[in-house]
Tab-separated table of C-alpha atoms and ligand atoms in Angstrom:
chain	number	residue	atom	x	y	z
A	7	UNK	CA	-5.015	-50.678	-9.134
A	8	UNK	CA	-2.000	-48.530	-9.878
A	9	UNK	CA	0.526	-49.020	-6.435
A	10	UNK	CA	3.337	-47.070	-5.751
A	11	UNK	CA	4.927	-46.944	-2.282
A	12	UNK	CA	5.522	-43.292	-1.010
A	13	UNK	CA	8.137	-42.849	1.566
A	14	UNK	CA	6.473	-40.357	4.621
A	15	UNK	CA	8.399	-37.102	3.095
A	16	UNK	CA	7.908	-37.855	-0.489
A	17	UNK	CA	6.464	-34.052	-0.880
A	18	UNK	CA	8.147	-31.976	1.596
A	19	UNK	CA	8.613	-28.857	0.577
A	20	UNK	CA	6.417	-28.806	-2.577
A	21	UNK	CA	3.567	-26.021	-2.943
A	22	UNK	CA	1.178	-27.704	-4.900
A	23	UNK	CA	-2.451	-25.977	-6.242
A	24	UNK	CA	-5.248	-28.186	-6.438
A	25	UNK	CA	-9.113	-27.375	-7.749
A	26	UNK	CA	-11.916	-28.912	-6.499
A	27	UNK	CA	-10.129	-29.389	-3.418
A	28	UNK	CA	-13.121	-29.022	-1.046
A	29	UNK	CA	-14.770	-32.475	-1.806
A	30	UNK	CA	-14.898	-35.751	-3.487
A	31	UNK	CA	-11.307	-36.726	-5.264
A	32	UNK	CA	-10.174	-33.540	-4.974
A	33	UNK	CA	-10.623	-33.151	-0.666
A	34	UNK	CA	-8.934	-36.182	-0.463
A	35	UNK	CA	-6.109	-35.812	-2.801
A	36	UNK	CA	-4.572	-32.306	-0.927
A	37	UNK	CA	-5.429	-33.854	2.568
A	38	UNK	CA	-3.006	-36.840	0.556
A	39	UNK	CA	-0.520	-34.144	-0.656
A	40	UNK	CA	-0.402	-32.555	2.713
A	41	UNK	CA	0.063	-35.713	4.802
A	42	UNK	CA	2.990	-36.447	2.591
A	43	UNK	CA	4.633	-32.898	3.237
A	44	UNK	CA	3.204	-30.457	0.885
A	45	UNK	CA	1.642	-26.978	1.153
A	46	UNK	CA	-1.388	-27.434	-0.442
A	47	UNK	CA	-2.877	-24.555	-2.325
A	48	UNK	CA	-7.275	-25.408	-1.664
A	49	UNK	CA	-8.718	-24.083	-5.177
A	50	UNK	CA	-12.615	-24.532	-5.111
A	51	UNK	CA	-16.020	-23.170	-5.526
A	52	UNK	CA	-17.599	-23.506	-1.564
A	53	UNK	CA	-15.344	-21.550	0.649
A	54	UNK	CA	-17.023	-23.353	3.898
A	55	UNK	CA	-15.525	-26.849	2.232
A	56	UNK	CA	-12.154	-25.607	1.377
A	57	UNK	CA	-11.857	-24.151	4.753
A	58	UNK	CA	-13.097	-27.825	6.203
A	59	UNK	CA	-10.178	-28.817	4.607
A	60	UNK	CA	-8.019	-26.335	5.666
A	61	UNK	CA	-8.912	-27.217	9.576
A	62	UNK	CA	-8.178	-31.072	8.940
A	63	UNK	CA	-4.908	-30.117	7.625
A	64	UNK	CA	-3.653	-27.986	10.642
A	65	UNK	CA	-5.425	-30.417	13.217
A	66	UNK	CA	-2.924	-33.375	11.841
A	67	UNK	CA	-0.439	-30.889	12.210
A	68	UNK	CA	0.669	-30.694	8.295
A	69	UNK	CA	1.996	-27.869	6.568
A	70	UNK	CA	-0.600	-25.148	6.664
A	71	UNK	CA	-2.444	-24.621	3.430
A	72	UNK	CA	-3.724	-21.763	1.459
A	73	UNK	CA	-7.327	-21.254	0.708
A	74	UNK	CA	-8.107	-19.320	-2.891
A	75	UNK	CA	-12.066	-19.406	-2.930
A	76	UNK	CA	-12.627	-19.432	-7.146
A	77	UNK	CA	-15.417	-20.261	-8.787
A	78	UNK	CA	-14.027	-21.662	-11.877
A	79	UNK	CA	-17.618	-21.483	-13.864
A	80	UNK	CA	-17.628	-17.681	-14.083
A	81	UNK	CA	-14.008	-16.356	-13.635
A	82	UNK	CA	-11.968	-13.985	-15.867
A	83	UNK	CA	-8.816	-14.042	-17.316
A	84	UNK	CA	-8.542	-11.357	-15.068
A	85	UNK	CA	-9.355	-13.671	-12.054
A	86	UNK	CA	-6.334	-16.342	-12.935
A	87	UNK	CA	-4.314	-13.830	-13.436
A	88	UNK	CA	-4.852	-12.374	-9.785
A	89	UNK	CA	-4.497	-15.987	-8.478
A	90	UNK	CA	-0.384	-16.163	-10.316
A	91	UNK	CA	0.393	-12.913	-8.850
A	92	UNK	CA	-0.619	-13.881	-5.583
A	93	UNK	CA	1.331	-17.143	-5.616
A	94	UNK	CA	4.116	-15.399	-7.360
A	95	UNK	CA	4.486	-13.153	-4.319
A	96	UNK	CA	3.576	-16.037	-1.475
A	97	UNK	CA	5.632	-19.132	-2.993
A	98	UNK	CA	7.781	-17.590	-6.377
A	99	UNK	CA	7.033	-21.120	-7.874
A	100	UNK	CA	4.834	-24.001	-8.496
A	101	UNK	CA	5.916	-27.779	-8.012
A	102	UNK	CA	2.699	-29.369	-9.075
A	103	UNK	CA	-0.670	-28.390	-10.594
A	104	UNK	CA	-3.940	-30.884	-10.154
A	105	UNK	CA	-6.838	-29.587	-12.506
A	106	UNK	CA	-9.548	-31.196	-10.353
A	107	UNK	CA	-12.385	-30.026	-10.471
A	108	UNK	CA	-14.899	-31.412	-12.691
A	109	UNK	CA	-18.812	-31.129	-13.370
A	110	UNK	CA	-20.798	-33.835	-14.829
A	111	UNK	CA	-23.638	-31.931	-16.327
A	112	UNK	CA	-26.599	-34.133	-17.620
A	113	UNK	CA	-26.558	-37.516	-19.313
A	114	UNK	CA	-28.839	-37.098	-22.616
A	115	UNK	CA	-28.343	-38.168	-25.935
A	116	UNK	CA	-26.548	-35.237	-28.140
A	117	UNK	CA	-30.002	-34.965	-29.737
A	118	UNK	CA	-31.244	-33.541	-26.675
A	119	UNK	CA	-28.339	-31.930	-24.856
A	120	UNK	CA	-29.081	-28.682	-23.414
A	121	UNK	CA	-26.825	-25.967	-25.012
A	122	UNK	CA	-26.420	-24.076	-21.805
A	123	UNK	CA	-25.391	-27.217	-19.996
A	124	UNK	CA	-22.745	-27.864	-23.018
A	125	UNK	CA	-21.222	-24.689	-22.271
A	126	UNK	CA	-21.010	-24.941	-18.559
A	127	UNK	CA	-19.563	-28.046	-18.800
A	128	UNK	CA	-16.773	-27.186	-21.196
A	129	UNK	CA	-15.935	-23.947	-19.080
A	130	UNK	CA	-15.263	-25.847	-15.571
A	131	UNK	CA	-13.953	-29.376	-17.329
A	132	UNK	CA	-11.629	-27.481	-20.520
A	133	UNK	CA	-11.551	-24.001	-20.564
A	134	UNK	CA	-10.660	-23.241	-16.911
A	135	UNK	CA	-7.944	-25.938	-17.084
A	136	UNK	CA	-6.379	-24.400	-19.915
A	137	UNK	CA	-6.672	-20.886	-18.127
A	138	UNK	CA	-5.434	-21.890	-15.247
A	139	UNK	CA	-2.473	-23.749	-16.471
A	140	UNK	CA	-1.523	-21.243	-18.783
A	141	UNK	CA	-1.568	-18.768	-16.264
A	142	UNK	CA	0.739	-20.767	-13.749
A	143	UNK	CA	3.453	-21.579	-16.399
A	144	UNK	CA	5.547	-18.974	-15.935
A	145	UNK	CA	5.785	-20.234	-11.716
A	146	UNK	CA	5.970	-23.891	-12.584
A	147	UNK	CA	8.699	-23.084	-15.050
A	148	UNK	CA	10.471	-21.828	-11.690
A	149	UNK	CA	10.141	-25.155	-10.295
A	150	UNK	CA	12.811	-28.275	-10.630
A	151	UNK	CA	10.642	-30.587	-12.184
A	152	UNK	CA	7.140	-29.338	-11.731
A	153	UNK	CA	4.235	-31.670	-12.632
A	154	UNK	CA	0.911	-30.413	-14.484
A	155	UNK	CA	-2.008	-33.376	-13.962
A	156	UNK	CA	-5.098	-33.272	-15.898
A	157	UNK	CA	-7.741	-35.115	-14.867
A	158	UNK	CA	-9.381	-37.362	-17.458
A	159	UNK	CA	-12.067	-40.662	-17.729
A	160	UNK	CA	-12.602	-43.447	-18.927
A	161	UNK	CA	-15.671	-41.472	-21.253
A	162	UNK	CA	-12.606	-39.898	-21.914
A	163	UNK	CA	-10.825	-42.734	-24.134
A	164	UNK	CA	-13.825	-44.053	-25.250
A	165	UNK	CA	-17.296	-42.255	-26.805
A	166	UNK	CA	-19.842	-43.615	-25.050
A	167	UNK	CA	-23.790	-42.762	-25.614
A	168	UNK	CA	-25.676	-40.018	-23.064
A	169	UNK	CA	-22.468	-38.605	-21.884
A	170	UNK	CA	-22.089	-35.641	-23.857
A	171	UNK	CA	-20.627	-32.651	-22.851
A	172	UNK	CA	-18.255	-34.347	-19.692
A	173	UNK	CA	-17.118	-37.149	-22.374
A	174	UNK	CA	-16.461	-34.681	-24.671
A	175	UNK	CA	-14.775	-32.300	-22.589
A	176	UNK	CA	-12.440	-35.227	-21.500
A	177	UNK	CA	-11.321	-36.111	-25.084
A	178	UNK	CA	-10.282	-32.438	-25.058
A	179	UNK	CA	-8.559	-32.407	-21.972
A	180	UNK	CA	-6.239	-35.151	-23.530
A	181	UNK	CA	-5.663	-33.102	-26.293
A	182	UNK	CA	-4.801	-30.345	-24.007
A	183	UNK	CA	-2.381	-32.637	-21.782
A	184	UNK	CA	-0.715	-33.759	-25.292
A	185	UNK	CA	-0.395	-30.670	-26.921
A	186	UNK	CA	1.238	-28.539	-23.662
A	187	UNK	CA	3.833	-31.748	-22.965
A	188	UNK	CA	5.028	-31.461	-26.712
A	189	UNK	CA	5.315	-28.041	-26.338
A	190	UNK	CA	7.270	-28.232	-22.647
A	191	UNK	CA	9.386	-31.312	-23.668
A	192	UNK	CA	13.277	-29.686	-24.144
A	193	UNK	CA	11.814	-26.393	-23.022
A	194	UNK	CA	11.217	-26.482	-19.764
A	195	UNK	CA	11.196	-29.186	-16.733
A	196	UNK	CA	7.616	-29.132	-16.646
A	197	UNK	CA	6.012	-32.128	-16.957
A	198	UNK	CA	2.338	-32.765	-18.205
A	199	UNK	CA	0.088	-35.872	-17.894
A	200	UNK	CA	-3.718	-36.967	-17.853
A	201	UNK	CA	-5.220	-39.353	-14.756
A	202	UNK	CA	-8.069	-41.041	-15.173
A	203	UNK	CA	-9.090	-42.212	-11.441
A	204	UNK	CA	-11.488	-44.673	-12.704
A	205	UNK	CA	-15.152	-44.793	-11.366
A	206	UNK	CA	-14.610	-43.576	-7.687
A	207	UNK	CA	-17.052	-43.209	-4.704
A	208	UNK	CA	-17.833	-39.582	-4.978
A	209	UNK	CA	-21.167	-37.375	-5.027
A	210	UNK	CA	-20.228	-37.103	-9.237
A	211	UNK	CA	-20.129	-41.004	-9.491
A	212	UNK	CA	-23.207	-41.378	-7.071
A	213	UNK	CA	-25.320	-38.640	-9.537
A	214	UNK	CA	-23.884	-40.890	-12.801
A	215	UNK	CA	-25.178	-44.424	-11.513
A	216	UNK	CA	-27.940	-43.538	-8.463
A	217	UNK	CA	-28.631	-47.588	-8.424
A	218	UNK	CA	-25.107	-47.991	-7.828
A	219	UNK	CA	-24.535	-49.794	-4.897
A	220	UNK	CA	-22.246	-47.080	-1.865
A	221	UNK	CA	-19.536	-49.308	-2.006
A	222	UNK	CA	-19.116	-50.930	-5.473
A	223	UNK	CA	-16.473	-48.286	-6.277
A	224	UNK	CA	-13.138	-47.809	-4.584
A	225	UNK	CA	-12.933	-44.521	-1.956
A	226	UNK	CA	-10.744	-41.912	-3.297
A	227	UNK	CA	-8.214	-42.782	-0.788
A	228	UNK	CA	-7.759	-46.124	-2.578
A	229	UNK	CA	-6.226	-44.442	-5.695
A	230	UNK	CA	-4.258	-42.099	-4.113
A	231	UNK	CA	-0.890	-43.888	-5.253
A	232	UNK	CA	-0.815	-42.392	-8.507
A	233	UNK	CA	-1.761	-39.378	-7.391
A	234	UNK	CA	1.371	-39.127	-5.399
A	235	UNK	CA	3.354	-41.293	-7.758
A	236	UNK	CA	2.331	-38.303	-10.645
A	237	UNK	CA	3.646	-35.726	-8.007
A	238	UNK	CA	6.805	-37.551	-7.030
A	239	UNK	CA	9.826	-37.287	-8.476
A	240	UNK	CA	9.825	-40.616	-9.278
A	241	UNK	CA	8.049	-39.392	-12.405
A	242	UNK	CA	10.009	-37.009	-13.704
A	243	UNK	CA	10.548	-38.461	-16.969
A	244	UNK	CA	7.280	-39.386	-17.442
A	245	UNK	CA	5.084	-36.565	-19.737
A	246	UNK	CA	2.953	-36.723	-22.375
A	247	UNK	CA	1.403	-39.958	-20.803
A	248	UNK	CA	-2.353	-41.063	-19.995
A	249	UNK	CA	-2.468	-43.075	-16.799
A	250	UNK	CA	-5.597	-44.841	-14.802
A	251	UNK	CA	-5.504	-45.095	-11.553
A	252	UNK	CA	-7.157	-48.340	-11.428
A	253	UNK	CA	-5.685	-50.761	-14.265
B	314	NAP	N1	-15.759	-40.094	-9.344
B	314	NAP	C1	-15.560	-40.755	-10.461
B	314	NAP	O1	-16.012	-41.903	-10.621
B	314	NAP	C2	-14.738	-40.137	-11.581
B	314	NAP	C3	-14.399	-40.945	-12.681
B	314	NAP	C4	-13.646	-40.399	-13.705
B	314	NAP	C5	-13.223	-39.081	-13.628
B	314	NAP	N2	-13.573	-38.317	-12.552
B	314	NAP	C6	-13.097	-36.937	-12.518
B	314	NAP	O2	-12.445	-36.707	-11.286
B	314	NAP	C7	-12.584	-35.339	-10.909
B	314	NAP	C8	-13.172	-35.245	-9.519
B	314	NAP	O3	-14.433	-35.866	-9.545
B	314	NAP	P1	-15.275	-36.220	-8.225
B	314	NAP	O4	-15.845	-37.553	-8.464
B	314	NAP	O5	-14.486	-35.945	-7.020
B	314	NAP	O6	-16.461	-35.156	-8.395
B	314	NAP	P2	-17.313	-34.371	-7.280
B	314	NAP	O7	-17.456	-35.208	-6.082
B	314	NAP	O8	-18.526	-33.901	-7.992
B	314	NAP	O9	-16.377	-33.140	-6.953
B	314	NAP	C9	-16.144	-32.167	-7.943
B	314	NAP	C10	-15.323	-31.058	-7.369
B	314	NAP	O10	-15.217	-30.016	-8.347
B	314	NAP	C11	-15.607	-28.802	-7.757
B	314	NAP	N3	-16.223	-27.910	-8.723
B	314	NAP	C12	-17.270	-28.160	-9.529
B	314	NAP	N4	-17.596	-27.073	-10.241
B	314	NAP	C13	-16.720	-26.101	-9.870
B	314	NAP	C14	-16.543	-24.745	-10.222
B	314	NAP	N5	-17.366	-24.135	-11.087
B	314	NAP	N6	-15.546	-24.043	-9.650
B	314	NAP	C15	-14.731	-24.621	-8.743
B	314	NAP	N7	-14.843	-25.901	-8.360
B	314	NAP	C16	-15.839	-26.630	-8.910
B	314	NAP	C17	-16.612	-29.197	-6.671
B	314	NAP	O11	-16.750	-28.174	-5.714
B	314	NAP	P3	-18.007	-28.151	-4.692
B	314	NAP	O12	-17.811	-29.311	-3.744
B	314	NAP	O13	-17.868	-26.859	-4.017
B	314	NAP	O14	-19.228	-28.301	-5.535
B	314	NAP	C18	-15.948	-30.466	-6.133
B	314	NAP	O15	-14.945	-30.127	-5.200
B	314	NAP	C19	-13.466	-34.692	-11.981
B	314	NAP	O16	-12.644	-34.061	-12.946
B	314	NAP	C20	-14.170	-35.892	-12.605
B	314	NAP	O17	-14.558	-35.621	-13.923
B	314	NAP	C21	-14.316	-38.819	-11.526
């Protein structure tokens, strides 16, 4: 397991967007980001689970959070656009990006893969990362040091048979992470890096392995240190980089 010690304050002050921020990985990441001092932008699909969220935040008494309902499936360029403007006018910058959200889709050989699930997959696990971060350069360029975290998998690394679209998508998504930190190292202070969490204990991971015993995976709250490490400062000269959250 990665460990990193964060000091109480390691994010005060941030404003940091997360997707999929209403459950699994995701929930428990901004509640993370929040205890440790951030505003925490809530990015997700159910409005009734970001807003969940939302009410544990202010109930611990951490810095209130946004809520940006977005259902990253069907939105437009249009629709990411909207979402800059509005934190252009509410925050003027971005510290720290976590592209989240993630759907599995089915596990089938690529013989029998369902087309339309190919292309659902790809829009919520590639596409809409790519959207979304290219629409929020321009704020995290107005950050010191902003960080841009992909979220990868071990299917990610390594082909493996029946996982189709989501492995697939993964590969990508380090190809994405790679190709932006080239392209921000010198340029900017942005930095850009993929996290795989590892098999976590999560409604995705439950649908992957149903004879999976509840707790043979760690909680997300487990591997929450490189979350915060990838959001610290501490890692501000680290870009380009894959990291697993639980080697
Ligand atoms: N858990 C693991 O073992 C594991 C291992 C490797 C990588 N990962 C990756 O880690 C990330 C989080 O996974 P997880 O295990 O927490 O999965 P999860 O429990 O299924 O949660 C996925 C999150 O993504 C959101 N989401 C899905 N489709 C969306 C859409 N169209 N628009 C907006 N939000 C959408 C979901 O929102 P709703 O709750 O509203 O549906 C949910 O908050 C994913 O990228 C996954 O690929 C997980």
């Amino acid at each position: 397991m990665f460990k990193y010690d964060a000091p109480p304050a390691l994010l005060k002050d941030k404003i940091i967007l997360v997707t999929g921020a209403g459950s699994g990985i995701g929930r428990t990441a901004a509640l993370t980001y929040a205890s440790y001092g951030a505003t925490v932008v809530l990015l997700g699909r159910t409005t009734s689970k970001l807003e969940a969220v939302y009410d544990e935040i202010e109930s611990n008494g951490w810095p209130q959070a946004a809520i940006y309902p977005m259902n990253l499936e069907g939105a437009s360029e249009q629709d990411y656009a909207n979402l800059a403007a509005t934190l252009e006018q509410e925050f003027g910058h971005l510290d720290g990006l976590l592209n989240n959200a993630g759907l599995l889709g089915e596990l089938k050989p690529i013989a029998q893969y369902d087309a339309e699930t190919w292309q659902r997959v790809m829009q919520v696990n590639l596409n809409a990362p790519f959207l979304l971060t290219r629409e929020l350069l321009p704020l995290l360029r107005n950050a010191d040091h902003a960080s841009v975290i992909f979220t990868s998998s071990t299917v990610g690394h390594e082909g493996r048979a029946n996982w189709g679209a989501y492995s697939v998508s993964k590969f990508a998504t380090e190809g994405l992470m790679q190709t932006l930190a080239d392209e921000e190292d010198g340029i900017s202070q942005v930095r850009v890096n993929s996290l795989n969490p590892g098999g976590t204990r999560t409604a995705m991971r439950a649908t992957a392995f149903p004879g999976e015993a509840a707790d043979a995976r760690p909680a997300p709250e487990e591997i929450m240190p490189l979350y915060l490490y990838l959001m610290s400062t501490d890692s501000i000269n680290e870009s380009g980089k894959a990291f697993h959250a639980q080697r």
